[in-house]
Tab-separated table of C-alpha atoms in Angstrom:
chain	number	residue	atom	x	y	z
O	14	UNK	CA	68.929	225.933	90.939
O	15	UNK	CA	66.463	228.249	92.682
O	16	UNK	CA	68.346	230.052	95.415
O	17	UNK	CA	66.732	230.573	98.797
O	18	UNK	CA	67.933	234.177	98.541
O	19	UNK	CA	65.758	234.978	95.537
O	20	UNK	CA	63.887	238.026	96.848
O	21	UNK	CA	61.103	239.060	94.504
O	22	UNK	CA	57.529	240.158	94.271
O	23	UNK	CA	56.330	238.782	90.944
O	24	UNK	CA	59.316	240.362	89.253
O	25	UNK	CA	58.288	243.725	90.571
O	26	UNK	CA	61.109	243.459	93.102
O	27	UNK	CA	59.017	244.499	96.042
O	28	UNK	CA	62.302	245.512	97.131
O	29	UNK	CA	63.110	244.361	100.606
O	30	UNK	CA	62.116	247.509	102.442
O	31	UNK	CA	64.926	247.979	104.915
O	32	UNK	CA	63.992	248.660	108.506
O	33	UNK	CA	66.623	251.196	109.491
O	34	UNK	CA	65.922	251.749	113.164
O	35	UNK	CA	68.952	249.767	114.289
O	36	UNK	CA	71.114	251.463	111.679
O	37	UNK	CA	70.416	254.958	112.932
O	38	UNK	CA	72.190	254.511	116.231
O	39	UNK	CA	75.739	255.700	115.759
O	40	UNK	CA	75.540	255.430	111.982
O	41	UNK	CA	74.041	258.664	110.688
O	42	UNK	CA	76.900	261.135	110.729
O	43	UNK	CA	75.683	264.611	111.589
O	44	UNK	CA	76.524	267.194	108.964
O	45	UNK	CA	77.685	264.736	106.327
O	46	UNK	CA	76.144	265.303	102.914
O	47	UNK	CA	76.956	265.172	99.222
O	48	UNK	CA	78.589	268.344	97.913
O	49	UNK	CA	79.818	269.539	94.554
O	50	UNK	CA	83.448	270.446	94.146
O	51	UNK	CA	84.304	274.041	93.252
O	52	UNK	CA	81.498	276.299	92.059
O	53	UNK	CA	79.469	273.489	90.576
O	54	UNK	CA	75.842	273.657	91.752
O	55	UNK	CA	73.970	271.447	89.314
O	56	UNK	CA	74.440	268.303	87.263
O	57	UNK	CA	72.462	266.002	84.991
O	58	UNK	CA	73.185	262.274	84.593
O	59	UNK	CA	71.498	259.500	82.649
O	60	UNK	CA	70.153	256.416	84.356
O	61	UNK	CA	69.055	252.965	83.271
O	62	UNK	CA	65.421	252.158	83.976
O	63	UNK	CA	65.024	248.416	84.480
O	64	UNK	CA	61.656	247.100	85.664
O	65	UNK	CA	60.892	250.678	86.718
O	66	UNK	CA	63.980	250.859	88.952
O	67	UNK	CA	66.516	253.681	88.614
O	68	UNK	CA	70.075	252.400	88.210
O	69	UNK	CA	72.849	254.969	88.434
O	70	UNK	CA	76.671	254.827	88.390
O	71	UNK	CA	78.261	255.339	91.815
O	72	UNK	CA	81.930	255.534	92.728
O	73	UNK	CA	82.757	253.934	96.077
O	74	UNK	CA	86.039	254.842	97.765
O	75	UNK	CA	87.103	256.412	94.449
O	76	UNK	CA	86.647	253.180	92.523
O	77	UNK	CA	84.012	252.290	89.996
O	78	UNK	CA	81.608	253.196	88.631
O	79	UNK	CA	79.291	250.572	90.118
O	80	UNK	CA	75.597	250.135	89.407
O	81	UNK	CA	73.441	251.167	92.381
O	82	UNK	CA	69.675	251.382	92.676
O	83	UNK	CA	68.623	254.949	93.526
O	84	UNK	CA	66.058	254.190	96.169
O	85	UNK	CA	63.951	256.539	98.279
O	86	UNK	CA	63.000	253.488	100.346
O	87	UNK	CA	66.400	253.099	102.033
O	88	UNK	CA	68.124	255.303	104.574
O	89	UNK	CA	71.819	254.406	104.898
O	90	UNK	CA	73.596	253.180	101.792
O	91	UNK	CA	73.445	249.401	101.444
O	92	UNK	CA	76.389	247.617	99.815
O	93	UNK	CA	75.258	244.197	98.643
O	94	UNK	CA	78.592	243.173	97.121
O	95	UNK	CA	81.429	243.752	99.634
O	96	UNK	CA	84.101	242.947	97.036
O	97	UNK	CA	84.013	246.585	95.895
O	98	UNK	CA	85.644	247.716	99.157
O	99	UNK	CA	89.359	246.993	99.628
O	100	UNK	CA	90.774	245.504	102.839
O	101	UNK	CA	87.375	244.947	104.406
O	102	UNK	CA	87.817	243.214	107.746
O	103	UNK	CA	84.432	242.134	109.050
O	104	UNK	CA	85.920	241.110	112.404
O	105	UNK	CA	86.732	244.770	113.108
O	106	UNK	CA	83.324	246.105	112.094
O	107	UNK	CA	80.245	246.506	114.253
O	108	UNK	CA	77.605	243.918	113.429
O	109	UNK	CA	73.957	244.939	113.271
O	110	UNK	CA	70.696	243.315	112.235
O	111	UNK	CA	68.616	244.167	109.184
O	112	UNK	CA	64.977	243.270	108.911
O	113	UNK	CA	62.095	244.190	106.669
O	114	UNK	CA	59.352	243.045	104.344
O	115	UNK	CA	60.531	239.978	102.494
O	116	UNK	CA	63.604	239.761	104.692
O	117	UNK	CA	64.209	237.782	107.850
O	118	UNK	CA	66.712	239.244	110.306
O	119	UNK	CA	70.172	238.984	108.750
O	120	UNK	CA	73.592	240.264	109.680
O	121	UNK	CA	75.053	243.444	108.233
O	122	UNK	CA	78.145	245.417	109.159
O	123	UNK	CA	78.529	249.122	109.820
O	124	UNK	CA	81.305	250.951	108.022
O	125	UNK	CA	82.315	254.479	108.965
O	126	UNK	CA	84.970	254.828	106.273
O	127	UNK	CA	83.124	254.736	102.969
O	128	UNK	CA	83.030	257.582	100.471
O	129	UNK	CA	80.612	257.776	97.572
O	130	UNK	CA	80.488	259.892	94.442
O	131	UNK	CA	77.602	260.434	92.019
O	132	UNK	CA	78.586	262.519	89.054
O	133	UNK	CA	80.708	265.328	90.489
O	134	UNK	CA	79.030	265.220	93.894
O	135	UNK	CA	80.829	263.444	96.703
O	136	UNK	CA	80.282	262.490	100.317
O	137	UNK	CA	83.324	261.460	102.348
O	138	UNK	CA	81.688	259.482	105.137
O	139	UNK	CA	78.355	258.096	104.058
O	140	UNK	CA	76.375	256.025	106.576
O	141	UNK	CA	76.750	252.515	105.193
O	142	UNK	CA	75.618	248.988	105.931
O	143	UNK	CA	77.641	246.247	104.234
O	144	UNK	CA	76.247	242.772	103.651
O	145	UNK	CA	78.773	239.971	103.964
O	146	UNK	CA	77.150	238.245	101.017
O	147	UNK	CA	74.653	239.302	98.368
O	148	UNK	CA	71.391	238.128	99.881
O	149	UNK	CA	69.188	240.235	97.626
O	150	UNK	CA	70.300	238.825	94.259
O	151	UNK	CA	69.074	242.013	92.604
O	152	UNK	CA	71.514	241.313	89.779
O	153	UNK	CA	69.818	238.037	88.988
O	154	UNK	CA	66.342	239.558	88.931
O	155	UNK	CA	67.256	242.716	87.018
O	156	UNK	CA	69.733	241.200	84.572
O	157	UNK	CA	72.233	243.944	85.406
O	158	UNK	CA	75.059	243.638	87.905
O	159	UNK	CA	73.967	245.584	91.005
O	160	UNK	CA	76.326	246.446	93.863
O	161	UNK	CA	73.989	248.191	96.282
O	162	UNK	CA	71.280	250.719	97.014
O	163	UNK	CA	71.628	254.407	97.826
O	164	UNK	CA	68.938	256.782	98.996
O	165	UNK	CA	68.529	259.277	101.809
O	166	UNK	CA	72.017	260.817	101.878
O	167	UNK	CA	71.711	261.741	98.212
O	168	UNK	CA	68.106	262.957	98.258
O	169	UNK	CA	68.657	264.975	101.432
O	170	UNK	CA	71.661	266.765	99.915
O	171	UNK	CA	70.002	268.124	96.787
O	172	UNK	CA	66.836	269.081	95.033
O	173	UNK	CA	66.455	266.017	92.819
O	174	UNK	CA	64.543	266.065	89.537
O	175	UNK	CA	63.755	262.530	88.335
O	176	UNK	CA	62.770	262.627	84.677
O	177	UNK	CA	61.489	259.151	84.010
O	178	UNK	CA	60.452	260.175	80.509
O	179	UNK	CA	64.079	260.981	79.644
O	180	UNK	CA	65.876	258.410	81.846
O	181	UNK	CA	67.688	261.320	83.430
O	182	UNK	CA	68.098	262.870	86.864
O	183	UNK	CA	69.049	266.487	87.494
O	184	UNK	CA	70.295	267.394	90.954
O	185	UNK	CA	71.324	270.769	92.337
O	186	UNK	CA	72.228	272.419	95.630
O	187	UNK	CA	69.299	273.038	97.946
O	188	UNK	CA	69.848	276.819	97.876
O	189	UNK	CA	69.758	276.958	94.060
O	190	UNK	CA	67.027	278.823	92.265
O	191	UNK	CA	64.756	276.189	90.772
O	192	UNK	CA	61.947	276.346	88.294
O	193	UNK	CA	59.445	273.851	89.595
O	194	UNK	CA	57.124	272.162	87.125
O	195	UNK	CA	53.703	270.702	87.749
O	196	UNK	CA	51.805	270.568	91.027
O	197	UNK	CA	53.155	270.844	94.550
O	198	UNK	CA	52.424	268.030	97.012
O	199	UNK	CA	53.614	267.868	100.644
O	200	UNK	CA	55.773	264.935	101.749
O	201	UNK	CA	56.659	263.720	105.226
O	202	UNK	CA	60.201	262.616	106.074
O	203	UNK	CA	60.283	259.979	108.803
O	204	UNK	CA	63.170	257.636	109.621
O	205	UNK	CA	65.044	258.921	106.564
O	206	UNK	CA	62.216	258.032	104.156
O	207	UNK	CA	59.554	260.073	102.323
O	208	UNK	CA	55.825	259.512	102.781
O	209	UNK	CA	52.811	261.028	101.060
O	210	UNK	CA	49.147	261.210	102.056
O	211	UNK	CA	46.747	259.981	99.369
O	212	UNK	CA	43.129	258.879	99.049
O	213	UNK	CA	42.232	255.436	97.752
O	214	UNK	CA	38.782	254.442	96.462
O	215	UNK	CA	37.896	250.816	96.969
O	216	UNK	CA	35.273	249.169	94.799
O	217	UNK	CA	31.923	249.595	96.532
O	218	UNK	CA	32.290	253.311	97.197
O	219	UNK	CA	34.573	253.187	100.224
O	220	UNK	CA	37.158	256.019	100.103
O	221	UNK	CA	39.990	255.865	102.634
O	222	UNK	CA	42.838	258.204	103.474
O	223	UNK	CA	46.235	256.529	103.527
O	224	UNK	CA	49.867	257.354	104.160
O	225	UNK	CA	52.214	255.592	101.759
O	226	UNK	CA	55.968	255.183	101.629
O	227	UNK	CA	57.249	256.709	98.376
O	228	UNK	CA	59.535	254.005	97.096
O	229	UNK	CA	61.487	254.401	93.856
O	230	UNK	CA	63.105	251.049	94.670
O	231	UNK	CA	59.837	249.098	94.378
O	232	UNK	CA	58.760	248.597	90.803
O	233	UNK	CA	55.080	247.861	91.427
O	234	UNK	CA	52.428	250.598	91.495
O	235	UNK	CA	50.861	250.010	94.914
O	236	UNK	CA	51.065	247.716	97.902
O	237	UNK	CA	48.254	248.145	100.444
O	238	UNK	CA	49.192	246.646	103.778
O	239	UNK	CA	47.251	247.998	106.730
O	240	UNK	CA	44.194	250.053	107.659
O	241	UNK	CA	43.266	251.018	111.233
O	242	UNK	CA	45.622	248.446	112.698
O	243	UNK	CA	44.255	245.565	110.666
O	244	UNK	CA	44.712	244.076	107.214
O	245	UNK	CA	43.816	246.403	104.374
O	246	UNK	CA	40.398	245.410	102.967
O	247	UNK	CA	40.657	243.103	99.986
O	248	UNK	CA	38.838	243.843	96.733
O	249	UNK	CA	36.136	241.391	95.708
O	250	UNK	CA	38.036	240.445	92.561
O	251	UNK	CA	41.510	239.210	93.396
O	252	UNK	CA	43.941	236.392	92.782
O	253	UNK	CA	46.265	234.588	95.124
O	254	UNK	CA	49.867	235.405	94.402
O	255	UNK	CA	53.325	234.677	95.700
O	256	UNK	CA	54.319	238.218	96.586
O	257	UNK	CA	57.876	237.406	97.496
O	258	UNK	CA	60.290	235.173	99.332
O	259	UNK	CA	62.149	235.523	102.591
O	260	UNK	CA	64.860	233.347	104.045
O	261	UNK	CA	62.156	231.363	105.833
O	262	UNK	CA	59.770	230.981	102.909
O	263	UNK	CA	57.204	232.708	100.757
O	264	UNK	CA	55.264	235.864	101.484
O	265	UNK	CA	51.695	235.076	100.534
O	266	UNK	CA	49.022	237.538	99.570
O	267	UNK	CA	46.702	238.718	96.842
O	268	UNK	CA	46.808	240.966	93.812
O	269	UNK	CA	43.757	243.038	92.893
O	270	UNK	CA	42.812	246.521	91.816
O	271	UNK	CA	41.665	249.630	93.598
O	272	UNK	CA	38.919	251.611	91.879
O	273	UNK	CA	40.744	254.927	92.021
O	274	UNK	CA	43.922	256.396	93.424
O	275	UNK	CA	44.195	260.147	94.119
O	276	UNK	CA	47.662	261.693	94.242
O	277	UNK	CA	47.275	265.440	94.637
O	278	UNK	CA	44.906	266.544	91.896
O	279	UNK	CA	45.683	263.478	89.782
O	280	UNK	CA	43.362	260.471	89.708
O	281	UNK	CA	44.151	257.028	88.300
O	282	UNK	CA	41.564	254.310	87.728
O	283	UNK	CA	41.809	250.529	88.140
O	284	UNK	CA	45.253	250.562	89.733
O	285	UNK	CA	46.878	247.167	90.258
O	286	UNK	CA	47.854	246.649	93.895
O	287	UNK	CA	49.421	243.940	96.000
O	288	UNK	CA	47.822	242.992	99.323
O	289	UNK	CA	50.451	241.133	101.392
O	290	UNK	CA	49.292	238.789	104.130
O	291	UNK	CA	48.925	241.076	107.134
O	292	UNK	CA	49.822	238.523	109.795
O	293	UNK	CA	53.079	237.787	108.024
O	294	UNK	CA	54.285	241.310	107.268
O	295	UNK	CA	53.145	242.888	110.550
O	296	UNK	CA	55.732	240.737	112.313
O	297	UNK	CA	58.522	241.920	110.026
O	298	UNK	CA	57.991	245.654	109.492
O	299	UNK	CA	56.639	248.556	111.517
O	300	UNK	CA	53.285	249.534	110.031
O	301	UNK	CA	52.514	252.184	112.642
O	302	UNK	CA	53.472	255.047	110.322
O	303	UNK	CA	52.162	253.814	107.003
O	304	UNK	CA	49.323	252.030	105.269
O	305	UNK	CA	51.317	250.796	102.335
O	306	UNK	CA	53.824	251.497	99.638
O	307	UNK	CA	53.707	253.712	96.530
O	308	UNK	CA	56.063	252.258	93.966
O	309	UNK	CA	57.779	253.264	90.773
O	310	UNK	CA	55.166	252.027	88.319
O	311	UNK	CA	53.026	254.869	89.634
O	312	UNK	CA	55.825	257.382	90.149
O	313	UNK	CA	57.227	256.900	86.623
O	314	UNK	CA	54.038	258.424	85.232
O	315	UNK	CA	55.450	261.755	86.390
O	316	UNK	CA	58.618	263.736	86.252
O	317	UNK	CA	59.251	264.143	89.972
O	318	UNK	CA	61.083	266.992	91.720
O	319	UNK	CA	61.911	266.106	95.317
O	320	UNK	CA	62.875	268.645	97.985
O	321	UNK	CA	63.534	266.808	101.243
O	322	UNK	CA	64.724	269.951	103.016
O	323	UNK	CA	61.441	271.793	102.559
O	324	UNK	CA	59.344	268.606	102.544
O	325	UNK	CA	57.514	268.808	99.252
O	326	UNK	CA	57.611	267.466	95.727
O	327	UNK	CA	56.344	268.643	92.361
O	328	UNK	CA	54.698	266.220	89.947
O	329	UNK	CA	54.310	266.785	86.225
O	330	UNK	CA	52.633	264.064	84.138
O	331	UNK	CA	54.835	262.692	81.371
O	332	UNK	CA	54.430	260.426	78.348
O	333	UNK	CA	53.777	257.388	80.583
O	334	UNK	CA	50.872	259.049	82.415
O	335	UNK	CA	48.068	257.449	80.420
O	336	UNK	CA	49.531	253.958	80.133
O	337	UNK	CA	47.159	251.389	81.679
O	338	UNK	CA	48.153	249.411	84.751
O	339	UNK	CA	48.834	245.852	83.672
O	340	UNK	CA	49.701	242.889	85.824
O	341	UNK	CA	51.875	239.956	84.831
O	342	UNK	CA	49.778	237.707	82.549
O	343	UNK	CA	51.929	234.596	82.794
O	344	UNK	CA	52.177	233.927	86.528
O	345	UNK	CA	55.796	233.001	87.045
O	346	UNK	CA	59.075	234.468	88.210
O	347	UNK	CA	62.212	234.184	86.107
O	348	UNK	CA	65.735	235.110	87.125
O	349	UNK	CA	69.300	234.767	85.936
O	350	UNK	CA	71.379	232.141	87.685
O	351	UNK	CA	73.071	233.776	90.671
O	352	UNK	CA	76.483	232.305	89.925
O	353	UNK	CA	76.707	232.319	86.139
O	354	UNK	CA	74.223	235.044	85.110
O	355	UNK	CA	73.698	233.274	81.817
O	356	UNK	CA	71.136	230.614	82.662
O	357	UNK	CA	67.545	231.869	82.821
O	358	UNK	CA	65.695	229.923	85.493
O	359	UNK	CA	62.002	229.608	86.328
O	360	UNK	CA	61.320	230.476	89.975
O	361	UNK	CA	57.960	230.667	91.709
O	362	UNK	CA	54.820	229.821	89.714
O	363	UNK	CA	51.379	231.086	90.764
O	364	UNK	CA	48.657	228.567	91.408
O	365	UNK	CA	46.228	228.366	88.490
O	366	UNK	CA	48.337	230.665	86.320
O	367	UNK	CA	48.912	230.279	82.562
O	368	UNK	CA	52.461	229.099	83.302
O	369	UNK	CA	51.182	226.343	85.594
O	370	UNK	CA	48.470	225.320	83.122
O	371	UNK	CA	51.097	225.018	80.377
O	372	UNK	CA	53.213	222.698	82.520
O	373	UNK	CA	56.166	224.918	83.364
O	374	UNK	CA	57.896	224.041	86.622
O	375	UNK	CA	60.299	225.693	89.048
O	376	UNK	CA	63.960	225.070	88.164
O	377	UNK	CA	63.198	224.760	84.432
O	378	UNK	CA	65.832	226.530	82.352
O	379	UNK	CA	64.594	228.745	79.509
O	380	UNK	CA	66.925	228.741	76.500
O	381	UNK	CA	64.643	230.350	73.923
O	382	UNK	CA	61.479	232.435	73.567
O	383	UNK	CA	59.412	232.547	70.374
O	384	UNK	CA	62.178	230.684	68.508
O	385	UNK	CA	64.830	233.240	69.411
O	386	UNK	CA	67.781	232.574	71.693
O	387	UNK	CA	67.309	233.850	75.213
O	388	UNK	CA	70.477	235.912	74.707
O	389	UNK	CA	68.535	238.226	72.368
O	390	UNK	CA	66.318	239.378	75.258
O	391	UNK	CA	66.882	241.321	78.427
O	392	UNK	CA	64.887	240.479	81.558
O	393	UNK	CA	63.150	243.807	81.081
O	394	UNK	CA	62.124	242.749	77.549
O	395	UNK	CA	60.586	239.543	78.866
O	396	UNK	CA	58.872	241.300	81.755
O	397	UNK	CA	57.185	243.673	79.310
O	398	UNK	CA	56.250	240.790	77.013
O	399	UNK	CA	54.591	238.872	79.855
O	400	UNK	CA	52.172	241.704	80.577
O	401	UNK	CA	51.730	242.963	77.034
O	402	UNK	CA	48.470	241.490	75.695
O	403	UNK	CA	45.894	238.936	76.757
O	404	UNK	CA	45.670	235.851	74.483
O	405	UNK	CA	49.166	236.437	73.153
O	406	UNK	CA	51.023	233.157	72.634
O	407	UNK	CA	54.539	232.757	73.993
O	408	UNK	CA	56.577	229.693	73.010
O	409	UNK	CA	59.320	228.622	75.414
O	410	UNK	CA	62.232	226.353	74.616
O	411	UNK	CA	63.133	224.689	77.899
O	412	UNK	CA	65.672	222.358	79.476
O	413	UNK	CA	64.560	219.971	82.214
O	414	UNK	CA	66.545	216.958	83.377
O	415	UNK	CA	68.957	217.509	80.489
O	416	UNK	CA	66.131	217.199	77.948
O	417	UNK	CA	65.052	219.987	75.586
O	418	UNK	CA	61.333	220.538	74.983
O	419	UNK	CA	58.854	223.300	74.072
O	420	UNK	CA	55.962	224.763	76.051
O	421	UNK	CA	53.274	227.061	74.657
O	422	UNK	CA	51.750	229.583	77.075
O	423	UNK	CA	48.738	231.766	76.279
O	424	UNK	CA	48.838	235.019	78.253
O	425	UNK	CA	45.782	235.749	80.329
O	426	UNK	CA	44.527	238.940	81.974
O	427	UNK	CA	44.205	237.545	85.459
O	428	UNK	CA	43.042	240.660	87.291
């Protein structure tokens, strides 16, 4: 059954951007940072890349490892599954409120006694917000068990080299001698998050300067939200889309393309972007410092070296740099059942989409794709299939009302 906590943006996990203002008061411990033990100054670890998101192993209170999303878009560490912490007594913890895009105000709890370890680097008291229950259901949407998100404390402690092309991160002490690769671009650190100034060309010749949140925890390429205090101008060619869900309902908006996107000296054409409904999101997040969000589908085209201390990054194009920007060609969300993680369920379906035309419905269970059991696919496999090629035929074996049937969907380039 479709859970009301299914937070998604068309399977790009437009990640619930956490508003951390309330967390900063009394939570950010001065002087606390990750450090290597002994003389160790540098380490390399592999990560899983699922729907463009970086998933790394993290030890919490010397237990684990647990899968966490490495996310420049969050400040304090967020634990979404409190079962990983022993003897957690919520009645003794300070309760705070979390809010953000795709998220109504919900309760979280501040913990001052959490340690975290990534590789051989450890922090003894990491600023942490603990959710009493897993509202995000990232596990269901990624197909991998996820226990939380970690960001600022790690990035601020090291020079971090994200090598998307190798599924590897290399991190070293900030005073290490580093060979930077590529081109240097300034970043701005505000409220524990990195921002970058870029130019965006809209169709019709209108070039605008924007400030975007750099968000490795959002798997889309772009989300354009605001310009000069009002909604960001929509492109002429666009489609209505369900950009996500909150506890109170859907976040509506459009998906279109911008003519060109300029990041430093690099220019990308026909970039797919979301355009969330301004009236909805302006009530949920503070847009005063940003015009939108730069996600991992764009960032993964580079190997990225981040230096928070000196406020710059280096970008070097990698093997993904020339891949075209494709949008989902089926028009539906799928997720693994939150309780069993074995049943693949259809969630939101876009109006007028190929999925709707073929007669798929929310709550349908998918048990096979192209005459293969659903167990032979990962969610990442299916996500790539659904944006692979216009006119491709996908055959679904479904269960609805305890009856098995087949549906044939022809993929369509919608934007």
